[in-house]
PDB file of C-alpha atoms in Angstrom:
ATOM      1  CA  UNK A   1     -76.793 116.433  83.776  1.00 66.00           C
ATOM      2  CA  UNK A   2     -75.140 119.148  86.226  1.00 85.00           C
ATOM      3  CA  UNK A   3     -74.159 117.777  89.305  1.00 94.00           C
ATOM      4  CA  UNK A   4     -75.262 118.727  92.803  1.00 96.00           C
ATOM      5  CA  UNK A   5     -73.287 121.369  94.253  1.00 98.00           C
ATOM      6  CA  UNK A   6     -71.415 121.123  98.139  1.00 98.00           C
ATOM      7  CA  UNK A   7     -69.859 124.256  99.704  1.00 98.00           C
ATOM      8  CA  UNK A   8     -67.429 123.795 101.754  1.00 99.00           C
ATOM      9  CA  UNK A   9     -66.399 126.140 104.537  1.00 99.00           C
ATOM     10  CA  UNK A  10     -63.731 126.152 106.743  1.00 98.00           C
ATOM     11  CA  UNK A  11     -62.595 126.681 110.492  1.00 98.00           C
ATOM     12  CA  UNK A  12     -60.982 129.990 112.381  1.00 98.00           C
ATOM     13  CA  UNK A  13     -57.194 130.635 111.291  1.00 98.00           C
ATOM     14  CA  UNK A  14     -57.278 128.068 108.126  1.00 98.00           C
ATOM     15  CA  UNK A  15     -58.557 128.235 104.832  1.00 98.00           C
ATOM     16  CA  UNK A  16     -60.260 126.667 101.629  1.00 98.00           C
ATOM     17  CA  UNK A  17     -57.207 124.662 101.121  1.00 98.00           C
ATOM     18  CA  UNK A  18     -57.580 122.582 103.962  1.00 98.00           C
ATOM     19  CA  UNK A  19     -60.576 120.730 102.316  1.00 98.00           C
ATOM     20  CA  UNK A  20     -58.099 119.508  99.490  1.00 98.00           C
ATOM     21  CA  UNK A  21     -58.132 115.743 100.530  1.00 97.00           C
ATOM     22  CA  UNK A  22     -61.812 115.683 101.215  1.00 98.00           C
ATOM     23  CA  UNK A  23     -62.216 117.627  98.279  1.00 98.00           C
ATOM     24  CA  UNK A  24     -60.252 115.056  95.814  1.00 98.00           C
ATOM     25  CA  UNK A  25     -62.504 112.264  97.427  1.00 98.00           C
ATOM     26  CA  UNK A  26     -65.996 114.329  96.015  1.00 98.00           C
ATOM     27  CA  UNK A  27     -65.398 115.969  92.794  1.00 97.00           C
ATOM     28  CA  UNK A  28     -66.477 113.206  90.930  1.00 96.00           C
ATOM     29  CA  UNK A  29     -70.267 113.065  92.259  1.00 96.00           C
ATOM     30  CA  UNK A  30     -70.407 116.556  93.141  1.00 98.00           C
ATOM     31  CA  UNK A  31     -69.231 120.461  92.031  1.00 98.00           C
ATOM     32  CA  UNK A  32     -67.324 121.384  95.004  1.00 98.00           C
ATOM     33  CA  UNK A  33     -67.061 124.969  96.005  1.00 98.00           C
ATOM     34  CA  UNK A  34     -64.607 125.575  99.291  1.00 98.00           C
ATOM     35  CA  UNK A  35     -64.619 129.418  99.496  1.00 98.00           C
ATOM     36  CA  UNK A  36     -62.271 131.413 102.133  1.00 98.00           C
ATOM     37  CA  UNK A  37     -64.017 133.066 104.648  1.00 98.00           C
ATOM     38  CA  UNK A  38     -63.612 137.204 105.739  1.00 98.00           C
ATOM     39  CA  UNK A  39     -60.487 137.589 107.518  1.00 98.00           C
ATOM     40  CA  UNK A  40     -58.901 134.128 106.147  1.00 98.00           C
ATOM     41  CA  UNK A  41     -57.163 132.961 103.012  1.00 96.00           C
ATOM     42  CA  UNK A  42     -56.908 135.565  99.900  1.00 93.00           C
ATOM     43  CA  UNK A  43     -59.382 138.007 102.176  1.00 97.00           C
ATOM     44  CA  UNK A  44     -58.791 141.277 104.210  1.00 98.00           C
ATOM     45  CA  UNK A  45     -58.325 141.001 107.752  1.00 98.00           C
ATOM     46  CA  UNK A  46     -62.065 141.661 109.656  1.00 98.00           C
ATOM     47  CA  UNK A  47     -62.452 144.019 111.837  1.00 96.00           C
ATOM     48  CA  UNK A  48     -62.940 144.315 115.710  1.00 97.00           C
ATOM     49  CA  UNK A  49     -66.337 143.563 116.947  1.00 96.00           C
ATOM     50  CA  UNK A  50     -66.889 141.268 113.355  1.00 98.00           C
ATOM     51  CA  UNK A  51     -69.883 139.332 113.816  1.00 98.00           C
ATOM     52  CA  UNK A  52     -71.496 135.416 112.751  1.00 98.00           C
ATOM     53  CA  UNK A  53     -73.963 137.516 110.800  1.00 98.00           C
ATOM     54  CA  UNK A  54     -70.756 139.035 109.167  1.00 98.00           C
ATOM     55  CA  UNK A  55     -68.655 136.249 108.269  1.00 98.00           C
ATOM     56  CA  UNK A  56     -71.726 134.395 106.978  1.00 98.00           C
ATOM     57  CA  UNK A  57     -72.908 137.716 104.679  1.00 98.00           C
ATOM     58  CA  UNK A  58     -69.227 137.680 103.700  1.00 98.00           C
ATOM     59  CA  UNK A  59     -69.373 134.612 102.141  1.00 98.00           C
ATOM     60  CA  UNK A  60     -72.916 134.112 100.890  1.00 98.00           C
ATOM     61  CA  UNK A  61     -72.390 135.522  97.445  1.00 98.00           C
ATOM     62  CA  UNK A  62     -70.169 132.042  97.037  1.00 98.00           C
ATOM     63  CA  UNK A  63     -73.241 129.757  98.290  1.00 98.00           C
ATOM     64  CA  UNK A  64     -75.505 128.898  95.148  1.00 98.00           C
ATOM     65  CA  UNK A  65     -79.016 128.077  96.100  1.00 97.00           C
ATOM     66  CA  UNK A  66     -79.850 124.708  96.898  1.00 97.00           C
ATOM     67  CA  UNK A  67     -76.198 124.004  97.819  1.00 98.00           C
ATOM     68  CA  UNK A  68     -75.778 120.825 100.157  1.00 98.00           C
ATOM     69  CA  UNK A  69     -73.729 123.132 102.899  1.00 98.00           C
ATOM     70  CA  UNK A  70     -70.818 121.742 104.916  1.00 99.00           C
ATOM     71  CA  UNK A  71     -69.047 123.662 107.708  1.00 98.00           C
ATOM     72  CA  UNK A  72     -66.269 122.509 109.960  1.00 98.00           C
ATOM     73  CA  UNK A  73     -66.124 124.324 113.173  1.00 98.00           C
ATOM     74  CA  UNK A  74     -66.622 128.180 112.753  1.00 98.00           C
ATOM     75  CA  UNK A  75     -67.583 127.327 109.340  1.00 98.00           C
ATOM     76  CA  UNK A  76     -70.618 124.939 110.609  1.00 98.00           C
ATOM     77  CA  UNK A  77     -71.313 128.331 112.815  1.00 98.00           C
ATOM     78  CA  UNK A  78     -71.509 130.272 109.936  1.00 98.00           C
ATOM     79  CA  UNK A  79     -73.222 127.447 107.814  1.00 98.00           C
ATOM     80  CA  UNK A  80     -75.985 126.858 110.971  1.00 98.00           C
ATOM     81  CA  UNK A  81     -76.647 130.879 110.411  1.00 98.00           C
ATOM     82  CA  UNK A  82     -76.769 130.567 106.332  1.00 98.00           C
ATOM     83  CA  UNK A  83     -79.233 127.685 106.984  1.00 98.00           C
ATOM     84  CA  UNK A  84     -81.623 129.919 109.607  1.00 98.00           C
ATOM     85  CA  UNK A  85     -81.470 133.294 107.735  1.00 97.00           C
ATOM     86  CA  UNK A  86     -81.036 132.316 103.844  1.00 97.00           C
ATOM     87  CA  UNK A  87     -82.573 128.755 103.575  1.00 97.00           C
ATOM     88  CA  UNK A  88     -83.076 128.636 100.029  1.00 97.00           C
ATOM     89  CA  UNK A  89     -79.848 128.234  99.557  1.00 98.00           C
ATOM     90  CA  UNK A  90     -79.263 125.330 101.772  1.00 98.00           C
ATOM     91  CA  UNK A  91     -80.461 121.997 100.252  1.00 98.00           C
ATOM     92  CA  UNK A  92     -79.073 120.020 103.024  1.00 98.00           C
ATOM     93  CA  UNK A  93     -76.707 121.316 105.865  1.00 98.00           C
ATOM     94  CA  UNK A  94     -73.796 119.133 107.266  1.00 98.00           C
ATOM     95  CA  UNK A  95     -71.936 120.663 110.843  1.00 98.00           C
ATOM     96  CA  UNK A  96     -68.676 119.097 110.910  1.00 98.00           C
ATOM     97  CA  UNK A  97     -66.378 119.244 114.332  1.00 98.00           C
ATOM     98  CA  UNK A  98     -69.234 121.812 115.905  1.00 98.00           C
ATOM     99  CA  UNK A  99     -69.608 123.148 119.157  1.00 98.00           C
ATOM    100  CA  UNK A 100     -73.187 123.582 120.116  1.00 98.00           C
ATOM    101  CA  UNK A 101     -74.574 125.065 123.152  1.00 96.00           C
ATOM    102  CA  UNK A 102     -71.492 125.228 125.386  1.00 97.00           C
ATOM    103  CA  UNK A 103     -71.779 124.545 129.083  1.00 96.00           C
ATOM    104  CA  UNK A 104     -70.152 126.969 131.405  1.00 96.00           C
ATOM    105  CA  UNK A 105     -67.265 124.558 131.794  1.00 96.00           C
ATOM    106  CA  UNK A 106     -67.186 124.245 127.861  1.00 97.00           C
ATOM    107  CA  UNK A 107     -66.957 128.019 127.798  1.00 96.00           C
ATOM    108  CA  UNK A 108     -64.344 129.156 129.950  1.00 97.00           C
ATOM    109  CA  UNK A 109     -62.118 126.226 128.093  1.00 96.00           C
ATOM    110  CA  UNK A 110     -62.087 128.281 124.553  1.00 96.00           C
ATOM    111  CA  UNK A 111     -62.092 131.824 126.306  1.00 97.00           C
ATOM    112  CA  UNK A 112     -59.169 130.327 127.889  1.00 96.00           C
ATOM    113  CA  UNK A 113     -57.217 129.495 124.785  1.00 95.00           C
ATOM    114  CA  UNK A 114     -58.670 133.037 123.209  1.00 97.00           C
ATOM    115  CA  UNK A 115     -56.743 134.514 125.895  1.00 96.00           C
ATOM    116  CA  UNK A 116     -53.706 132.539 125.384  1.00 96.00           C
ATOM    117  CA  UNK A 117     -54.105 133.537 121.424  1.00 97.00           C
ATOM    118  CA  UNK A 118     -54.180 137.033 122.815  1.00 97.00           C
ATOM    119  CA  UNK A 119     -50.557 136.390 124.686  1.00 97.00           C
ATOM    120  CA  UNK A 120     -48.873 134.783 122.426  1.00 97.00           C
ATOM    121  CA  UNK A 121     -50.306 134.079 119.295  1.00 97.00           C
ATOM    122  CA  UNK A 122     -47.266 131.594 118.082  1.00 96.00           C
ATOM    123  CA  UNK A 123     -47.830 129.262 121.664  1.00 95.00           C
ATOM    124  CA  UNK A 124     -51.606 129.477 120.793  1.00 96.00           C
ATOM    125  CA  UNK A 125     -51.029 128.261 117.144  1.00 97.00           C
ATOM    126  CA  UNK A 126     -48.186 125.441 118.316  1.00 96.00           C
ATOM    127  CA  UNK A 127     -51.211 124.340 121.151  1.00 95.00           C
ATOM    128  CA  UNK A 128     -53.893 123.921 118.643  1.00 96.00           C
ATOM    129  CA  UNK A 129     -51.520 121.342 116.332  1.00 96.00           C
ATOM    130  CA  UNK A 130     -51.121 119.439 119.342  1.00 95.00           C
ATOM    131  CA  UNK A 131     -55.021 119.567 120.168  1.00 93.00           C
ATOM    132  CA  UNK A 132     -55.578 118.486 116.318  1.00 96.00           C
ATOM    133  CA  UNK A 133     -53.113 116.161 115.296  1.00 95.00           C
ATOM    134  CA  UNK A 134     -51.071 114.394 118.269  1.00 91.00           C
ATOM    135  CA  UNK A 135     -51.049 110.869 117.895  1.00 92.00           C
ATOM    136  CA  UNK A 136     -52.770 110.774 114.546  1.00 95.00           C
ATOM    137  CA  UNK A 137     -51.153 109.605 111.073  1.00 95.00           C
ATOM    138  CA  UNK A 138     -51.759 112.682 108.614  1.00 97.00           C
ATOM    139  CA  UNK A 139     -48.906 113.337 107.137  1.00 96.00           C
ATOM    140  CA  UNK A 140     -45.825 115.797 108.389  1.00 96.00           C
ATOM    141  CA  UNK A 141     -46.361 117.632 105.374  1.00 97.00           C
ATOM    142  CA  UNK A 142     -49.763 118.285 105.811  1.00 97.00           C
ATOM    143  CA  UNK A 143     -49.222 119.217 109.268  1.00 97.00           C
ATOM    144  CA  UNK A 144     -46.567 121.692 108.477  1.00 97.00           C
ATOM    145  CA  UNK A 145     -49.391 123.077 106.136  1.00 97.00           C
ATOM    146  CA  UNK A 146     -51.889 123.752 108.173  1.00 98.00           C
ATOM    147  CA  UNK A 147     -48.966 125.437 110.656  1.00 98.00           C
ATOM    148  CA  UNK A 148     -48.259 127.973 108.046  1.00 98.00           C
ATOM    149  CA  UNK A 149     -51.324 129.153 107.277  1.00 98.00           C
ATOM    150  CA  UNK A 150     -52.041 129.760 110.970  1.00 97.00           C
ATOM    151  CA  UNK A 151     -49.172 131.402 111.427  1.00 97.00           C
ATOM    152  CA  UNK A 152     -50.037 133.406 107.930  1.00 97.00           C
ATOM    153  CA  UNK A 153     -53.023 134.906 109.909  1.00 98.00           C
ATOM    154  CA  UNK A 154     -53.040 138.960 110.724  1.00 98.00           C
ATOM    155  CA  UNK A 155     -53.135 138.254 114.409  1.00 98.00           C
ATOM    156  CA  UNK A 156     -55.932 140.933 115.439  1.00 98.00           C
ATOM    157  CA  UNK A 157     -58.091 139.578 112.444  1.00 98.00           C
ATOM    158  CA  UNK A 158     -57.855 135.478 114.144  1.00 98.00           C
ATOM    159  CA  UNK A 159     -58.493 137.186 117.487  1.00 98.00           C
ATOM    160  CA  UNK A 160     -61.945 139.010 115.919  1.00 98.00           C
ATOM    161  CA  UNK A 161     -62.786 135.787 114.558  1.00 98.00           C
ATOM    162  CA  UNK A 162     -61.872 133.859 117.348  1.00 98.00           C
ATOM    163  CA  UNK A 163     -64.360 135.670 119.670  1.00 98.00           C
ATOM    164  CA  UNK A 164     -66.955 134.969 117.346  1.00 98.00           C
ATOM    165  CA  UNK A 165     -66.306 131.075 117.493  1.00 98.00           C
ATOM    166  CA  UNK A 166     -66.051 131.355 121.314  1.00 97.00           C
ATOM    167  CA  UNK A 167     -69.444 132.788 121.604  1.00 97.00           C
ATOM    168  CA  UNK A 168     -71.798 132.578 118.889  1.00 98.00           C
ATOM    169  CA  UNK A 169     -73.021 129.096 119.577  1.00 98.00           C
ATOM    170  CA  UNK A 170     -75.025 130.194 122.378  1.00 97.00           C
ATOM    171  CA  UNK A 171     -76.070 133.269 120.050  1.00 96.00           C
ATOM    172  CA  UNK A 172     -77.431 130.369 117.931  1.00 98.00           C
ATOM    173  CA  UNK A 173     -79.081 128.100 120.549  1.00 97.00           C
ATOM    174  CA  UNK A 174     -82.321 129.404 120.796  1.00 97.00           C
ATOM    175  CA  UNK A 175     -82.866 129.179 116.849  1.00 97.00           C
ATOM    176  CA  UNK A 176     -81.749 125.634 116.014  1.00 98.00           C
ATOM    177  CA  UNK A 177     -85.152 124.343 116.187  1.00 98.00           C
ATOM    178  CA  UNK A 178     -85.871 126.563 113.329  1.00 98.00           C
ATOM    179  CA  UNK A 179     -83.577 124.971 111.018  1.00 97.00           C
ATOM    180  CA  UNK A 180     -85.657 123.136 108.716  1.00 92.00           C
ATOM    181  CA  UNK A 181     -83.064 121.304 106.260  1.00 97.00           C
ATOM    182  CA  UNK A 182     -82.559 117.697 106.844  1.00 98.00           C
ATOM    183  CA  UNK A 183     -78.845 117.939 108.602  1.00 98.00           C
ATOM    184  CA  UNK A 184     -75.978 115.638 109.711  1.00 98.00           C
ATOM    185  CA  UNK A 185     -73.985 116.301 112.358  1.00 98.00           C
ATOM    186  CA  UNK A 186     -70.009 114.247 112.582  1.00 98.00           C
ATOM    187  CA  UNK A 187     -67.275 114.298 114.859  1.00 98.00           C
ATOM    188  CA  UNK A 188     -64.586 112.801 115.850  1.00 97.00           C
ATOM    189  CA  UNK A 189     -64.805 110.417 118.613  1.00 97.00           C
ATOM    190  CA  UNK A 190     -61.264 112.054 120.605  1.00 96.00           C
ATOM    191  CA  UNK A 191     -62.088 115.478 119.597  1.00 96.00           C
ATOM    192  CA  UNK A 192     -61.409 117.237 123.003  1.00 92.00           C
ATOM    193  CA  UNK A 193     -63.065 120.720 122.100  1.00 92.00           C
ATOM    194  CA  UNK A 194     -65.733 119.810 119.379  1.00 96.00           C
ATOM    195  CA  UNK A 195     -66.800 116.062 121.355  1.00 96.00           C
ATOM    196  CA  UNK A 196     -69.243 113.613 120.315  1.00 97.00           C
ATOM    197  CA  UNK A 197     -71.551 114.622 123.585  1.00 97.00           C
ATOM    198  CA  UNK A 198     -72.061 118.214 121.153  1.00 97.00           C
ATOM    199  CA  UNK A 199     -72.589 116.491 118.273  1.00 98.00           C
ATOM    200  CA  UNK A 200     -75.558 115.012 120.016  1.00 98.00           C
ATOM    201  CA  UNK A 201     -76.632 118.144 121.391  1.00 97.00           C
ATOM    202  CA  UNK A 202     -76.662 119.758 118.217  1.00 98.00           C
ATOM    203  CA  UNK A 203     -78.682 116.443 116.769  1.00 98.00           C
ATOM    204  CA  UNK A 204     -81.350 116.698 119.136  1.00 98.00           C
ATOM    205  CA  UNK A 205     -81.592 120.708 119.322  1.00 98.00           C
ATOM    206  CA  UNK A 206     -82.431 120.121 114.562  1.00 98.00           C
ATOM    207  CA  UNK A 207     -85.228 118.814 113.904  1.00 97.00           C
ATOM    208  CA  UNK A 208     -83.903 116.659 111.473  1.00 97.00           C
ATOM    209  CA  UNK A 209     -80.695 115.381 112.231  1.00 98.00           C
ATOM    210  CA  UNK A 210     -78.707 112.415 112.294  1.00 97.00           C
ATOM    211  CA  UNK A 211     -74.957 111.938 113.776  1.00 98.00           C
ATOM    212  CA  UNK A 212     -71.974 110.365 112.613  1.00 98.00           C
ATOM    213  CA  UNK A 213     -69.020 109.884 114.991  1.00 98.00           C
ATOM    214  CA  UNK A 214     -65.895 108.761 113.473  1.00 98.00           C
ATOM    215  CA  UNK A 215     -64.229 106.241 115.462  1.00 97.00           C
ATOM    216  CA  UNK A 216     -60.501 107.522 116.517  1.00 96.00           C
ATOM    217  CA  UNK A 217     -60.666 110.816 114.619  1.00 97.00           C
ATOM    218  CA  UNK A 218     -59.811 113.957 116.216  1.00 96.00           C
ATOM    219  CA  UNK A 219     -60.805 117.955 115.148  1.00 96.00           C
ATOM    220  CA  UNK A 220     -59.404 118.085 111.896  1.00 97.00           C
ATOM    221  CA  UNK A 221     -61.429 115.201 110.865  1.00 97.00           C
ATOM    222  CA  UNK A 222     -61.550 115.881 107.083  1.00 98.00           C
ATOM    223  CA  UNK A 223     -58.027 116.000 107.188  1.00 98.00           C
ATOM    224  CA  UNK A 224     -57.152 113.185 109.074  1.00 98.00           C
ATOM    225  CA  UNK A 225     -59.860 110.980 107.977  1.00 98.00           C
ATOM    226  CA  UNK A 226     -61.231 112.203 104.607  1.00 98.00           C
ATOM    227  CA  UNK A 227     -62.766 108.900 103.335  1.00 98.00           C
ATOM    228  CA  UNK A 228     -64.593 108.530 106.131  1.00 98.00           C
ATOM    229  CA  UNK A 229     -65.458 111.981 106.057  1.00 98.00           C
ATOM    230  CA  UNK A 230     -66.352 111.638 102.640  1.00 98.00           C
ATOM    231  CA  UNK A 231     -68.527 108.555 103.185  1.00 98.00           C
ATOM    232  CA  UNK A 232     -70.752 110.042 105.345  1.00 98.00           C
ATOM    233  CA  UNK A 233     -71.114 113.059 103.652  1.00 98.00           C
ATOM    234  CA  UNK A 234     -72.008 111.092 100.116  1.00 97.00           C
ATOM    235  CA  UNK A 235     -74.372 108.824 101.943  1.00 97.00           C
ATOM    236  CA  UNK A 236     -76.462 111.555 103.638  1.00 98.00           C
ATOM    237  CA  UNK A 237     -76.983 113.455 100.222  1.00 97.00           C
ATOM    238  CA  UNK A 238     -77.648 110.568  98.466  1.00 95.00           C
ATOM    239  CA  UNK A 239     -80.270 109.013 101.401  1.00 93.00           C
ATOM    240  CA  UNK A 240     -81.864 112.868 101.099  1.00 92.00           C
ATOM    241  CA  UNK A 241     -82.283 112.467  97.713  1.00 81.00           C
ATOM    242  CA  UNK A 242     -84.334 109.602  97.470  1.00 68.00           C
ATOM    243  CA  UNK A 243     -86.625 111.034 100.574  1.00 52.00           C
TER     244      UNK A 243
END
């Protein structure tokens, strides 16, 4: 008997590998697929004006249909549009550390730190380890990890992706309600840029959606906290297959 299948897609600036402890935690109940996105990883830098439409038709050959679809933070952007424009391929669709419907306050935060990106991309990349990781437990090794494959980015290519996680959530408010897969939504509880209160937005604005806020955890919540990220993953699928 095959097993189900979960793709896994990642955030702006990193790549597949930084589902690797989440990933060792699911292989056993599940064929997991954690592609790299355009512009990331093994793939050519995008170009300027790249779109959500275009990172998510980038990456759509690697989705199988009826995949249970996880993103983490432009990668639940990108999953959210998979789920809306190519639904047969989405059996059920997790958002992991999402923004959803920014305020105005929300908004000038992350076009802030796209502009500081733009400055000085090396300050930008050092500012977003803090955001992710200060005061948690993952590993120095880890950490210096996910360092190197910011800094491994072709600057203009983060920047074109960037823009696209900075605005594209409000591209996708107005269609959430058309999102028909049964969905989770998890978050951190201390994530400062991806917070609980949009994990609730994002619940209420599916129709079918439940949240999961991880006590403690911050952004890079399947890094810092993959069993728990794990567990609620596991116990979603399983609860939507015995619907």
């Amino acid at each position: 008997m095959s097993k189900p299948t979960v793709v896994l897609l990642h955030g702006v600036g990193l790549d597949h590998t930084m589902w690797e402890p989440a990933a060792a935690l699911l292989t056993d109940r599940f064929t997991v697929i954690a592609p790299d996105l355009p512009g990331h990883g093994t793939r050519p830098p995008v170009s300027d004006g790249v779109t959500l439409a275009a990172l998510a038709d980038g990456v759509i050959g690697e989705i199988p249909d009826g995949s249970h679809l996880v993103g983490f933070s432009l990668g639940a952007l990108v999953a959210q549009h998979v789920a809306l424009h190519h639904p047969h391929r989405v059996a059920t669709l997790t958002s992991v550390s999402s923004v959803c419907a920014r305020t105005a306050e929300e908004r000038a935060s992350v076009l802030d730190r796209l502009r500081t990106a733009e400055a000085d991309f090396a300050a930008s990349a050092a500012a977003s380890l803090e955001r992710w990781y200060a005061g948690t437990d993952v590993d120095p090794d880890r950490v210096a990890r996910t360092e190197a494959t910011l800094l491994a980015n072709d600057v203009n290519s983060f920047l074109n992706c960037y823009r696209v996680f900075a605005t594209a959530d409000a591209e996708l408010a107005p269609d959430l309600a058309a999102i028909a897969v049964r969905a989770l939504a998890v978050t951190g509880e201390n994530d400062p840029g991806s917070t609980p209160a949009m994990t609730h937005r994002l619940t209420a604005a599916l129709p079918d959606c439940r949240a999961v806020i991880v006590p403690g955890a911050r952004h890079m919540l399947p890094v810092e906290r993959p069993e728990a990220f794990a567990g609620a993953l596991t116990t979603f699928i399983g609860a939507c297959a015995h619907v």
